[in-house]
PDB file of C-alpha atoms in Angstrom:
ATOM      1  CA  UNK Y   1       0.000   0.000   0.000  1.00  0.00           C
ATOM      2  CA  UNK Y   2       1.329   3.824  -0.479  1.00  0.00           C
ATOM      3  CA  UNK Y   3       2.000   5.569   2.266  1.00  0.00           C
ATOM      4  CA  UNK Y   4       0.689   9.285   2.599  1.00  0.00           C
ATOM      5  CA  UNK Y   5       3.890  10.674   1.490  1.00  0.00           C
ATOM      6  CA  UNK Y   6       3.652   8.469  -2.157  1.00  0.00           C
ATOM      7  CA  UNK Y   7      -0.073   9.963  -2.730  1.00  0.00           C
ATOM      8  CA  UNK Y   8       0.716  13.296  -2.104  1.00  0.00           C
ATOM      9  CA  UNK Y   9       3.557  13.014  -4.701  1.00  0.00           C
ATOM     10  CA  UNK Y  10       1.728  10.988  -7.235  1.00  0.00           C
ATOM     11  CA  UNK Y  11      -1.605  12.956  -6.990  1.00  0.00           C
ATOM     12  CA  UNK Y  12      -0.806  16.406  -6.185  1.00  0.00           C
ATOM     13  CA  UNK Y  13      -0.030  17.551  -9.960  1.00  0.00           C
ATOM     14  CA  UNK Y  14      -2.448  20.801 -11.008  1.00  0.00           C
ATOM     15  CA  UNK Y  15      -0.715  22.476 -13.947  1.00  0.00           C
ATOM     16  CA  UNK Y  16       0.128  21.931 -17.800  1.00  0.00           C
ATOM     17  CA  UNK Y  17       3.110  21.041 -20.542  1.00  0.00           C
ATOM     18  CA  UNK Y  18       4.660  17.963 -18.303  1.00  0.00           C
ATOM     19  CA  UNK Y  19       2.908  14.691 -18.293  1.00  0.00           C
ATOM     20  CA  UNK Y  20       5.599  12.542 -16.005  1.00  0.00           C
ATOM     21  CA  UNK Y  21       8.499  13.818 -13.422  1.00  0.00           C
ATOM     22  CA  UNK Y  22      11.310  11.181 -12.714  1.00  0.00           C
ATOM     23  CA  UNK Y  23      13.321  11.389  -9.776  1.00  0.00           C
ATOM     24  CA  UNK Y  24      16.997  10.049  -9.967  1.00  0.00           C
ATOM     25  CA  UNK Y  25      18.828   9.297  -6.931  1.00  0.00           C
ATOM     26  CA  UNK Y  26      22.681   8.811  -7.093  1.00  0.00           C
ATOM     27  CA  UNK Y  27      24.726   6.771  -5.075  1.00  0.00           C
ATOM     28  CA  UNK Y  28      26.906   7.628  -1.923  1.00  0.00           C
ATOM     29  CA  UNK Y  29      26.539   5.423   0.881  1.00  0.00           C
ATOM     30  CA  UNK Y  30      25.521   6.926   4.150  1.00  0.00           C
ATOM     31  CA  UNK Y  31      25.285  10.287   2.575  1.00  0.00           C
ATOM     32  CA  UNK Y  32      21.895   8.646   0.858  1.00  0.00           C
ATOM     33  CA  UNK Y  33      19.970   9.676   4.119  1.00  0.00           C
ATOM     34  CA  UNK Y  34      19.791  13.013   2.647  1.00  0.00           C
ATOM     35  CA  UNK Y  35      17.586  11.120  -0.586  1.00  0.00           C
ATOM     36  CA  UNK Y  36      15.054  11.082   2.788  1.00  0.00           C
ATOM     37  CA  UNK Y  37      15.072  14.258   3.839  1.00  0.00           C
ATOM     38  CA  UNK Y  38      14.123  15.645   0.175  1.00  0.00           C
ATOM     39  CA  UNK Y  39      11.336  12.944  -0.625  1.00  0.00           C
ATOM     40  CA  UNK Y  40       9.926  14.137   3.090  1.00  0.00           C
ATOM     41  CA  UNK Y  41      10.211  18.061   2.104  1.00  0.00           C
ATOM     42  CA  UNK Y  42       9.160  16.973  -1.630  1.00  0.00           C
ATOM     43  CA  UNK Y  43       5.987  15.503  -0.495  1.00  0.00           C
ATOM     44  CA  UNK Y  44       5.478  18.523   1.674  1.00  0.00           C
ATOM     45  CA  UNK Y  45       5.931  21.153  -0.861  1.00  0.00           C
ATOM     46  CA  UNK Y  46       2.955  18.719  -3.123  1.00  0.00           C
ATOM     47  CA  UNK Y  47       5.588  17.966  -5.459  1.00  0.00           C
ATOM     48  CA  UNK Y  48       4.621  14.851  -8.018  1.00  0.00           C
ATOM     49  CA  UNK Y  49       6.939  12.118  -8.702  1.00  0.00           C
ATOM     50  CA  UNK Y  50       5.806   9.813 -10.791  1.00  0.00           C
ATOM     51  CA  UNK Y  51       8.834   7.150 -11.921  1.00  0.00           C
ATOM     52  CA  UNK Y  52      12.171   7.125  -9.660  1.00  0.00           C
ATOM     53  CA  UNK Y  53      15.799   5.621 -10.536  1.00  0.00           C
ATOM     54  CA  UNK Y  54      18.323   4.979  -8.373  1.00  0.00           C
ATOM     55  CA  UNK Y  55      21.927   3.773  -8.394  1.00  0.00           C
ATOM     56  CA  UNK Y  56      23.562   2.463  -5.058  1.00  0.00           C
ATOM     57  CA  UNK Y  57      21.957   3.729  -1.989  1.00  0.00           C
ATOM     58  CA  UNK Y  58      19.883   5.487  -4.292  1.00  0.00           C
ATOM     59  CA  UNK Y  59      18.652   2.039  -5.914  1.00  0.00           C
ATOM     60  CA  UNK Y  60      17.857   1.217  -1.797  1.00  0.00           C
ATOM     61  CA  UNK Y  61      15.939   4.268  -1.142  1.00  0.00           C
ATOM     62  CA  UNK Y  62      14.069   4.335  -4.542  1.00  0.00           C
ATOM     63  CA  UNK Y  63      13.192   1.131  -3.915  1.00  0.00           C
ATOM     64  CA  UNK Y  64      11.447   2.117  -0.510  1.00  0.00           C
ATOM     65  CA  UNK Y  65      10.172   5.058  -1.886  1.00  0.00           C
ATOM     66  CA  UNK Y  66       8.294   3.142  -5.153  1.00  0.00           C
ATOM     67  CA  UNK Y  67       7.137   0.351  -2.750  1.00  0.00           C
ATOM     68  CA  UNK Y  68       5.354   2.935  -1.126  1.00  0.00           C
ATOM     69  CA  UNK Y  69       7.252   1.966   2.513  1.00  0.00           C
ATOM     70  CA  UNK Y  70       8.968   5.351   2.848  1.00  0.00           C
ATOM     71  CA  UNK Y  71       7.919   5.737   6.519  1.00  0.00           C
ATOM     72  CA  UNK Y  72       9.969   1.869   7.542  1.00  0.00           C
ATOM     73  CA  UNK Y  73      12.935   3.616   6.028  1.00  0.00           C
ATOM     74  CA  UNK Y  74      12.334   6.229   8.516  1.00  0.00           C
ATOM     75  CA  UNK Y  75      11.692   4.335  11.396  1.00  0.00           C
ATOM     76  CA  UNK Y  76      15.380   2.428  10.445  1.00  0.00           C
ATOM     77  CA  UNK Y  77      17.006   5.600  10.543  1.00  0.00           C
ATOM     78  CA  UNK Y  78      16.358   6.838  13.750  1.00  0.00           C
ATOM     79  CA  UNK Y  79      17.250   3.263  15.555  1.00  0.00           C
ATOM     80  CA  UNK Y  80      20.863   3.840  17.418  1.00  0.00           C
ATOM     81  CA  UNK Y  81      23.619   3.385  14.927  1.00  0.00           C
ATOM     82  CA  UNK Y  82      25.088   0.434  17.214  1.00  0.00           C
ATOM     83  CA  UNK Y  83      21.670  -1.814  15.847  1.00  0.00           C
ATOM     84  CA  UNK Y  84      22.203  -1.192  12.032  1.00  0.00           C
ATOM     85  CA  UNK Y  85      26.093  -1.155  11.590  1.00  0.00           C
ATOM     86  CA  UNK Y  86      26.889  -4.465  12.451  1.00  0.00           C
ATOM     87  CA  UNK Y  87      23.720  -5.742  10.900  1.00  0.00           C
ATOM     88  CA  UNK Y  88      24.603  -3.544   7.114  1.00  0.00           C
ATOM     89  CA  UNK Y  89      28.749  -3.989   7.614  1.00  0.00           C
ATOM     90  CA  UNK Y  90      30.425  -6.635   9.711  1.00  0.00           C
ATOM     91  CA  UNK Y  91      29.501  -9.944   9.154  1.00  0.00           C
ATOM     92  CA  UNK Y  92      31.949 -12.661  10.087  1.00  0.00           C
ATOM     93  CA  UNK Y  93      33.593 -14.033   7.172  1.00  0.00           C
ATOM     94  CA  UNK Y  94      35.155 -12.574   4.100  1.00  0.00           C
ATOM     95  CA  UNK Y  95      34.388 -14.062   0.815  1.00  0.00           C
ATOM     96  CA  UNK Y  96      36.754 -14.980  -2.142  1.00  0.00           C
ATOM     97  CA  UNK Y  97      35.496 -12.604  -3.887  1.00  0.00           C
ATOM     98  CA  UNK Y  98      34.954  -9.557  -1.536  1.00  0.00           C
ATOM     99  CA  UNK Y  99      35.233  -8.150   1.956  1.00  0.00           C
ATOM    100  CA  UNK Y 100      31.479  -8.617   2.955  1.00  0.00           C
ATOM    101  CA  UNK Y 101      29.085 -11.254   1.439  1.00  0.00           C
ATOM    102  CA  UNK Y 102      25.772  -8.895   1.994  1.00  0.00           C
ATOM    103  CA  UNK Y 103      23.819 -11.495   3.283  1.00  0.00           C
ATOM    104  CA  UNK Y 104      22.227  -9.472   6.091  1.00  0.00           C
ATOM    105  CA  UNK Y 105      21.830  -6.037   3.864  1.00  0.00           C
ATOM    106  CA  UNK Y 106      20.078  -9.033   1.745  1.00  0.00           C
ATOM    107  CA  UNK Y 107      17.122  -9.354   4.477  1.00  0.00           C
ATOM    108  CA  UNK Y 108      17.274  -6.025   5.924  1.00  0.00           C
ATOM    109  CA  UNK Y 109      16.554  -4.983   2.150  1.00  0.00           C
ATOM    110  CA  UNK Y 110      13.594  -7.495   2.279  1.00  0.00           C
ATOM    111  CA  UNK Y 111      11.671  -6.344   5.195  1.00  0.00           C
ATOM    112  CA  UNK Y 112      12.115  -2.397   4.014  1.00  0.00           C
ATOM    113  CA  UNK Y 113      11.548  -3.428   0.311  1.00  0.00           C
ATOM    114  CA  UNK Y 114       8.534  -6.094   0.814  1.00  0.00           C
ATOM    115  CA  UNK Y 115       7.399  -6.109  -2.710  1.00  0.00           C
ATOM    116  CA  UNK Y 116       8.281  -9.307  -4.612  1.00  0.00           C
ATOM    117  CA  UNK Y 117       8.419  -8.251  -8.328  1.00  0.00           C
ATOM    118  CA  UNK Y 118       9.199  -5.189 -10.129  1.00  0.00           C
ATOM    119  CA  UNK Y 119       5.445  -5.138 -12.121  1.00  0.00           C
ATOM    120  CA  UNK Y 120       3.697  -4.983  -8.511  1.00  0.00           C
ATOM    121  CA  UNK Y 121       4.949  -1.636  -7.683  1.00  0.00           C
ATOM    122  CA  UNK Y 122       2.677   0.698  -6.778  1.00  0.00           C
ATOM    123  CA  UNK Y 123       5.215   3.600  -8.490  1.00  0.00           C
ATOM    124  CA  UNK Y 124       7.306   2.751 -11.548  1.00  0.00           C
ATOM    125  CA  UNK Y 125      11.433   1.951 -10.595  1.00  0.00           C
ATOM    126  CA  UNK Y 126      14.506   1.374 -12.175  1.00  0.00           C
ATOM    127  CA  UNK Y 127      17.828  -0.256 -10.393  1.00  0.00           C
ATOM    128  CA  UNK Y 128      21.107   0.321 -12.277  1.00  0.00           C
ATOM    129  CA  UNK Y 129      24.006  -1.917 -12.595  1.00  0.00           C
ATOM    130  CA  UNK Y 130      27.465  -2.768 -14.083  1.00  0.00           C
ATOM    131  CA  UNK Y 131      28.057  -5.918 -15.734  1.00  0.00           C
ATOM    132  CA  UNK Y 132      30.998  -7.185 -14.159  1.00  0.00           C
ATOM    133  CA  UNK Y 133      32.500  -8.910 -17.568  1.00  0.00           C
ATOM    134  CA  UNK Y 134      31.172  -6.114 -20.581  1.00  0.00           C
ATOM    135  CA  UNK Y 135      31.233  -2.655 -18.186  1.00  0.00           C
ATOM    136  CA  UNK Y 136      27.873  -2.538 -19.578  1.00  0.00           C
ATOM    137  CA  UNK Y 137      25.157  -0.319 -18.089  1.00  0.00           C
ATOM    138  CA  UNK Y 138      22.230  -2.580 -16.643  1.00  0.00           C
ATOM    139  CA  UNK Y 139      19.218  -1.059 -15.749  1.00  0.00           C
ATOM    140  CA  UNK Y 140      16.868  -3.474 -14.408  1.00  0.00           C
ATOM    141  CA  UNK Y 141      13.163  -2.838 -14.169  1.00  0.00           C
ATOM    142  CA  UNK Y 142      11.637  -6.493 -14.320  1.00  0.00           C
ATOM    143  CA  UNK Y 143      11.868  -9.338 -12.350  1.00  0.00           C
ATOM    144  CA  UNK Y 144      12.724  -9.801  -8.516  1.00  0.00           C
ATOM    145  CA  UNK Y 145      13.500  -6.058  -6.958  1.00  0.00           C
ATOM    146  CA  UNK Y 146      15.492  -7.205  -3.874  1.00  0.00           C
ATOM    147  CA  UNK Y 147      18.473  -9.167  -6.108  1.00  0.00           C
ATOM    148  CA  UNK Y 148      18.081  -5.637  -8.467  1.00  0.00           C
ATOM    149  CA  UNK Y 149      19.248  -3.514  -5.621  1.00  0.00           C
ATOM    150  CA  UNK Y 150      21.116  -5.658  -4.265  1.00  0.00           C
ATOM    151  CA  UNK Y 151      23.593  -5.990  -7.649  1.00  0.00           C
ATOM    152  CA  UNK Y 152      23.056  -2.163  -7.981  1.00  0.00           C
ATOM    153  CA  UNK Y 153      24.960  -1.371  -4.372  1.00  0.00           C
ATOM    154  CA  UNK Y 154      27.798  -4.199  -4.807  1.00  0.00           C
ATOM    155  CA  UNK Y 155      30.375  -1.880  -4.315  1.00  0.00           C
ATOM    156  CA  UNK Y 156      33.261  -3.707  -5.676  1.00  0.00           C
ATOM    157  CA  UNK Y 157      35.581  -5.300  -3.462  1.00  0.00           C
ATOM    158  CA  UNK Y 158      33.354  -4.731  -0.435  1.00  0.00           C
ATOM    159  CA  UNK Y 159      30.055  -6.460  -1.566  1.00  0.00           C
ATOM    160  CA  UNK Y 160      30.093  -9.747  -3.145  1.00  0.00           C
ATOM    161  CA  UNK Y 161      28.567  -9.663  -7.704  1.00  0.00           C
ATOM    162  CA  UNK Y 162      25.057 -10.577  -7.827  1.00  0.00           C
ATOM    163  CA  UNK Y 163      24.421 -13.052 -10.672  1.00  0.00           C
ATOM    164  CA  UNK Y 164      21.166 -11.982 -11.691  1.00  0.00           C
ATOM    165  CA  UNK Y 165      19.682 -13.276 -14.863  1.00  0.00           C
ATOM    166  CA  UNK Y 166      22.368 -14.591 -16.784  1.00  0.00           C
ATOM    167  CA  UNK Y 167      24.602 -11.751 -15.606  1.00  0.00           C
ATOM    168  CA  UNK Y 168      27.358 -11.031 -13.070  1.00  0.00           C
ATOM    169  CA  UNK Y 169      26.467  -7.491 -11.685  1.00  0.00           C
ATOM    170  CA  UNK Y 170      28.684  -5.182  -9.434  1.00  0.00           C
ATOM    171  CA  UNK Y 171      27.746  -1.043  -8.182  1.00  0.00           C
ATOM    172  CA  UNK Y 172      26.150   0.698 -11.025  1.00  0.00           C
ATOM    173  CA  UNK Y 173      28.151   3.908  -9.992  1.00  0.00           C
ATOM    174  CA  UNK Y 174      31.288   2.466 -11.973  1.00  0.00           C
ATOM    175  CA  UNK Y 175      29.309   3.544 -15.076  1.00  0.00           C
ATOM    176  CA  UNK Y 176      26.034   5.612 -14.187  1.00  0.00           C
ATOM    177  CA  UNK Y 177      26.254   6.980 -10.642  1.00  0.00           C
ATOM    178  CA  UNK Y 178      23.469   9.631 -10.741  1.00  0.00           C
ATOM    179  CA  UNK Y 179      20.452   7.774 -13.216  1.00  0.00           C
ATOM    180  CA  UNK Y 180      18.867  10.724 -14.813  1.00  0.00           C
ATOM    181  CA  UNK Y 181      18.925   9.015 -18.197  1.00  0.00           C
ATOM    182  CA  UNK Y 182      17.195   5.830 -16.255  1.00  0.00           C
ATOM    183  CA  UNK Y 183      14.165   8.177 -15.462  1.00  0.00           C
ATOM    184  CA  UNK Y 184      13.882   9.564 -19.356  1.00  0.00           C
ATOM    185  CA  UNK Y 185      13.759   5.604 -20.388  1.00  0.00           C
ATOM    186  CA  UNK Y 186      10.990   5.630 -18.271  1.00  0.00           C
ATOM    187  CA  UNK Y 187       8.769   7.774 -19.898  1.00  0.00           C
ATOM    188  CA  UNK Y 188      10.003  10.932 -17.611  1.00  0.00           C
ATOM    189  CA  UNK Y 189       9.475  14.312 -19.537  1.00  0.00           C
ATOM    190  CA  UNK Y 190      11.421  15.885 -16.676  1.00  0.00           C
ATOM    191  CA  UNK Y 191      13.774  15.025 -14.198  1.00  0.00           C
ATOM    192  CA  UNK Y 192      14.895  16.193 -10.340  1.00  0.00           C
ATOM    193  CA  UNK Y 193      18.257  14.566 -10.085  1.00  0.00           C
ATOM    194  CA  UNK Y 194      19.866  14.426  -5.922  1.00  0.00           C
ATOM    195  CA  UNK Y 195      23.766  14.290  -6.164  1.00  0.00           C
ATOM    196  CA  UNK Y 196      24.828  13.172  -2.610  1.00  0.00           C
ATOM    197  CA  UNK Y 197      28.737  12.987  -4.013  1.00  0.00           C
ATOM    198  CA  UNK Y 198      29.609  16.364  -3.674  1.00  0.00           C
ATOM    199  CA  UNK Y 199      33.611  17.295  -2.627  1.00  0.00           C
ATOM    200  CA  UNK Y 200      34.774  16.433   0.800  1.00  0.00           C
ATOM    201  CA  UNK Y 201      35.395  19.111   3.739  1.00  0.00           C
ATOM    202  CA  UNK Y 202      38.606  18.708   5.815  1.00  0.00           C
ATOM    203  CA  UNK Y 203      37.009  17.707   8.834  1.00  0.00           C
ATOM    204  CA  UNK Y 204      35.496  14.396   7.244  1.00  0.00           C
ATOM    205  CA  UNK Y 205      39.052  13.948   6.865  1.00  0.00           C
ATOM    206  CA  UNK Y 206      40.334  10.646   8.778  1.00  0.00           C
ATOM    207  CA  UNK Y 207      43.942  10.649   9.773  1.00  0.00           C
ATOM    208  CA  UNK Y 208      46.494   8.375   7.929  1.00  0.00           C
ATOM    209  CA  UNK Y 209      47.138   6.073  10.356  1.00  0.00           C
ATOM    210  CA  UNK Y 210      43.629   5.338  10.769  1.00  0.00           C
ATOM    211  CA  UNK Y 211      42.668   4.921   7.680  1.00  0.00           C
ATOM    212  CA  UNK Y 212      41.316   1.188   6.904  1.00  0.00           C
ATOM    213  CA  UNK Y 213      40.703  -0.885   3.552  1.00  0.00           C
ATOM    214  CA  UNK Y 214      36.947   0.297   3.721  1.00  0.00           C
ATOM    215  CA  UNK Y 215      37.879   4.338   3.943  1.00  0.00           C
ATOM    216  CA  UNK Y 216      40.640   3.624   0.763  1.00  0.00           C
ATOM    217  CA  UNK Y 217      37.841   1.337  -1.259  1.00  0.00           C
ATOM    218  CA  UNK Y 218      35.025   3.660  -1.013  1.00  0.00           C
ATOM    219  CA  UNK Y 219      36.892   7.433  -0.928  1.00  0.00           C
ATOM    220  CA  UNK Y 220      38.033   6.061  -4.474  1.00  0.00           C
ATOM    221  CA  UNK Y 221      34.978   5.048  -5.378  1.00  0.00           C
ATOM    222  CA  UNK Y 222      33.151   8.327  -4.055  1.00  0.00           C
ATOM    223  CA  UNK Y 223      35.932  10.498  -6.478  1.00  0.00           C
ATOM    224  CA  UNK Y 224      35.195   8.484  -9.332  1.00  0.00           C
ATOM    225  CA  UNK Y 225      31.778   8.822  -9.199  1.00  0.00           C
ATOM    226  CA  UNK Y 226      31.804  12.533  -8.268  1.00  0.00           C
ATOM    227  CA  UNK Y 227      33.941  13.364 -11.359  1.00  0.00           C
ATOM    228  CA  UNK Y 228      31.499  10.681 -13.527  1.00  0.00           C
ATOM    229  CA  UNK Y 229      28.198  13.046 -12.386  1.00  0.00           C
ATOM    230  CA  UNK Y 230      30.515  15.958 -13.213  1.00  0.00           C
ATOM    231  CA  UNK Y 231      31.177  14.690 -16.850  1.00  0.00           C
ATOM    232  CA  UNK Y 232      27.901  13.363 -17.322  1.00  0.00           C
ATOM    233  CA  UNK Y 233      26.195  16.460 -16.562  1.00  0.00           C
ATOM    234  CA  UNK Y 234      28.225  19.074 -18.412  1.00  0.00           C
ATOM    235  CA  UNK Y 235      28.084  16.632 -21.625  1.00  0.00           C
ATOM    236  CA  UNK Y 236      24.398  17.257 -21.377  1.00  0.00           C
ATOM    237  CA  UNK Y 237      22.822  14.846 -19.563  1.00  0.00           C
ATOM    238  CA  UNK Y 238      21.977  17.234 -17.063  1.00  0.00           C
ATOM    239  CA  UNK Y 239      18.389  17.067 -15.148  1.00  0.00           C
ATOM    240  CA  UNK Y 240      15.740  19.992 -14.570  1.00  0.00           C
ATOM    241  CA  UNK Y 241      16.415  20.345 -11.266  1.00  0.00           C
ATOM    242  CA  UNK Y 242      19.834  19.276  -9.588  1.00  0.00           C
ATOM    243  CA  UNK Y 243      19.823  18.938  -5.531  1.00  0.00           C
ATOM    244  CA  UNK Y 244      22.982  19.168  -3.876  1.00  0.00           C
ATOM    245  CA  UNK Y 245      22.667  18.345  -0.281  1.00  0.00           C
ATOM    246  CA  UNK Y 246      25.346  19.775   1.809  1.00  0.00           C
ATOM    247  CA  UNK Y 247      26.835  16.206   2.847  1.00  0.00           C
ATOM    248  CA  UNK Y 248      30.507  16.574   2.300  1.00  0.00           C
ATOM    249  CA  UNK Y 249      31.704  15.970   5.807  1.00  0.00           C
ATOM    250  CA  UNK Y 250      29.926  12.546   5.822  1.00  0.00           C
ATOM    251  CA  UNK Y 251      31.779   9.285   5.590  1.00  0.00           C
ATOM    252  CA  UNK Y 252      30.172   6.840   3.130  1.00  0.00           C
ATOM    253  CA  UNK Y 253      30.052   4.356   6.151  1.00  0.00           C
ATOM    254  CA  UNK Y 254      29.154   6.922   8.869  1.00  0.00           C
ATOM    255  CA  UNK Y 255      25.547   5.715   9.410  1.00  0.00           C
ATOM    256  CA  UNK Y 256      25.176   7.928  12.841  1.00  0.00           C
ATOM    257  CA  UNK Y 257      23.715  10.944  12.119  1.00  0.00           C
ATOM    258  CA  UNK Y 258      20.731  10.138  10.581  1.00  0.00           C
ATOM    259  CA  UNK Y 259      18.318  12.894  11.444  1.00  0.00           C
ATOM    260  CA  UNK Y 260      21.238  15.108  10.636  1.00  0.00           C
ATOM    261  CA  UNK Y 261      21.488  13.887   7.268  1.00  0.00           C
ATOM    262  CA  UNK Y 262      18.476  14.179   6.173  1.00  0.00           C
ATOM    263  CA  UNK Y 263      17.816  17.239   7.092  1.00  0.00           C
ATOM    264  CA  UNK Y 264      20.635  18.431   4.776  1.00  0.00           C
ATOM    265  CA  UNK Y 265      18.235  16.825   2.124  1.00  0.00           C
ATOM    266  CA  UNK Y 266      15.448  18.903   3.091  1.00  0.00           C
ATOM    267  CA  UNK Y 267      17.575  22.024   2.883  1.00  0.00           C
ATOM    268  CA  UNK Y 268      18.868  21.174  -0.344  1.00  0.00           C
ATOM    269  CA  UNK Y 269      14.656  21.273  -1.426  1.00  0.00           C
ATOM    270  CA  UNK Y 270      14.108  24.497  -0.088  1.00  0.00           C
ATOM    271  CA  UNK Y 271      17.147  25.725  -1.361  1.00  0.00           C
ATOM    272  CA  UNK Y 272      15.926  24.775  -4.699  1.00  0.00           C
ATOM    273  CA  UNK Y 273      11.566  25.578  -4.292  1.00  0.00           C
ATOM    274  CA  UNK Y 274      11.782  28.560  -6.960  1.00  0.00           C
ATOM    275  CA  UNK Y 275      13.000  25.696  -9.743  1.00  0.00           C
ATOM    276  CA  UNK Y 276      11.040  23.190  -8.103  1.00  0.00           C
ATOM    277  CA  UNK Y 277       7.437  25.233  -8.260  1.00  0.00           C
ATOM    278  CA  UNK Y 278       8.726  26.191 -11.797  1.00  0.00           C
ATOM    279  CA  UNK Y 279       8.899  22.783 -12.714  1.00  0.00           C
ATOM    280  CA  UNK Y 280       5.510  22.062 -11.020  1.00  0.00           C
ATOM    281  CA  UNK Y 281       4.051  24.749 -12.707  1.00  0.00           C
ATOM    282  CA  UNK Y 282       4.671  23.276 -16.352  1.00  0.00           C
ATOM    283  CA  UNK Y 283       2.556  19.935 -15.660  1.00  0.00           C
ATOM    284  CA  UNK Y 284      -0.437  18.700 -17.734  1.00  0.00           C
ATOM    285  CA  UNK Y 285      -3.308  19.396 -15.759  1.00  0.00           C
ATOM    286  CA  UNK Y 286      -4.715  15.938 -16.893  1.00  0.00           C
ATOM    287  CA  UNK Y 287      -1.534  14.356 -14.985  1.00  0.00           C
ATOM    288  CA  UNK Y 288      -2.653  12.028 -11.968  1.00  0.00           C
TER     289      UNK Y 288
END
């Protein structure tokens, strides 16, 4: 069932020229709590969505957000960070083929993401991937949604491939880390795009000697996509409306400030409501 937040979004559309709005929600790890805190202040504003992509963390929260169980994801945030770390990070064996196996994120993704198939979603949503053997972009918008997310956050090195229909599937970051395109495919006439991978601040800044294999894995990761979304966007793939939530100082792993986070989201809406009601003000008035 949709939560109130999904119908206000879906049904609150009034004016003309856009039929569909996607909303494309990058990757970033932790720093995907702000995705949150703009669907909240999205739904608030009576901003339609209408299809949403998602690559990474954004492939978990779009997920939520299209099985309409946006308020679980809430609920998870605010639990103390000591429940959800070891259950998302440190499980106890390594794997031959990465650091973590993602067996628990597997079930944790289950209970937030409880429908089965990608056709019995209340709101249309894509998952993007890499195939592990071709580079090939995957975007994956039939069959089991769990497994799609899954293969669409498999950092590499840290999370185990998913083989998912015939394919061997790693983070969708390595070649699309902010899905705007993902939305157009979806019949989106315009698109809000949320870029969680902005620079980093010095005091995010770990010290040498404490850095670990997870800090060196994903800060590489996190540059490469940032300068991806940077080339992606100034070759002119660039959505209607960017948000840039103010998450710099976050650690992709730092999953303790919650509330925090997402209020950076929220602020990165309001810092953006003259484009936004723009936007709004272009739509068909025969859009649902």
């Amino acid at each position: 069932m949709i939560s109130g937040i999904e119908k206000t979004m879906i049904h609150s559309a009034k004016k003309n020229g856009i039929k569909k709005i996607g909303l494309a929600l990058g990757g970033g790890g932790a720093r995907g709590f702000a995705h949150l805190g703009a669907i909240a202040r999205l739904a608030e504003i009576g901003f339609p969505v209408h299809c949403v992509a998602g690559t990474s963390i954004g492939a978990i929260v779009g997920g939520i957000f299209a099985a309409g169980t946006i308020d679980r994801a809430f609920a998870w945030c605010r639990e103390p960070d000591w429940k959800k770390l070891p259950s998302l990070f440190f499980e106890t064996h390594l794997t031959r083929k990465a650091l973590i196996k993602g067996d628990k994120i597997e079930q944790i993704l289950r209970d937030l993401i409880p429908v089965a198939r990608f056709r019995d979603m209340p709101m249309p949503f894509a998952a993007v991937a890499t195939d592990f053997y071709t580079g090939e972009r995957v975007v994956m918008r039939d069959g089991d949604v769990v497994s799609a997310v899954r293969a669409s956050m498999s950092i590499p090195g840290v999370f185990r491939p998913v083989e998912r229909e015939g394919r061997v599937l790693v983070d969708g970051g390595l070649v699309d880390p902010l899905p705007i395109a993902a939305c157009r495919e979806q019949g989106a006439d315009a698109v809000v795009a949320i870029d969680i991978n902005p620079p980093s601040v010095a005091s995010s800044r770990k010290p040498f000697a404490k850095v670990n294999i997870f800090d060196v894995i994903l800060g590489s990761f996190r540059i490469f996509n940032r300068e991806m979304t940077r080339v992606a966007i100034a070759s002119g793939s660039a959505p209607d409306v960017l948000l840039a939530p103010g998450v710099g100082d976050v650690l992709a792993l730092d999953f303790r400030h919650g509330e925090r986070i997402m209020e950076l989201g929220r602020q990165a809406v309001d810092a953006n409501r003259g484009a936004l009601e723009a936007l709004m003000a272009r739509l068909d008035p025969q859009t649902i």
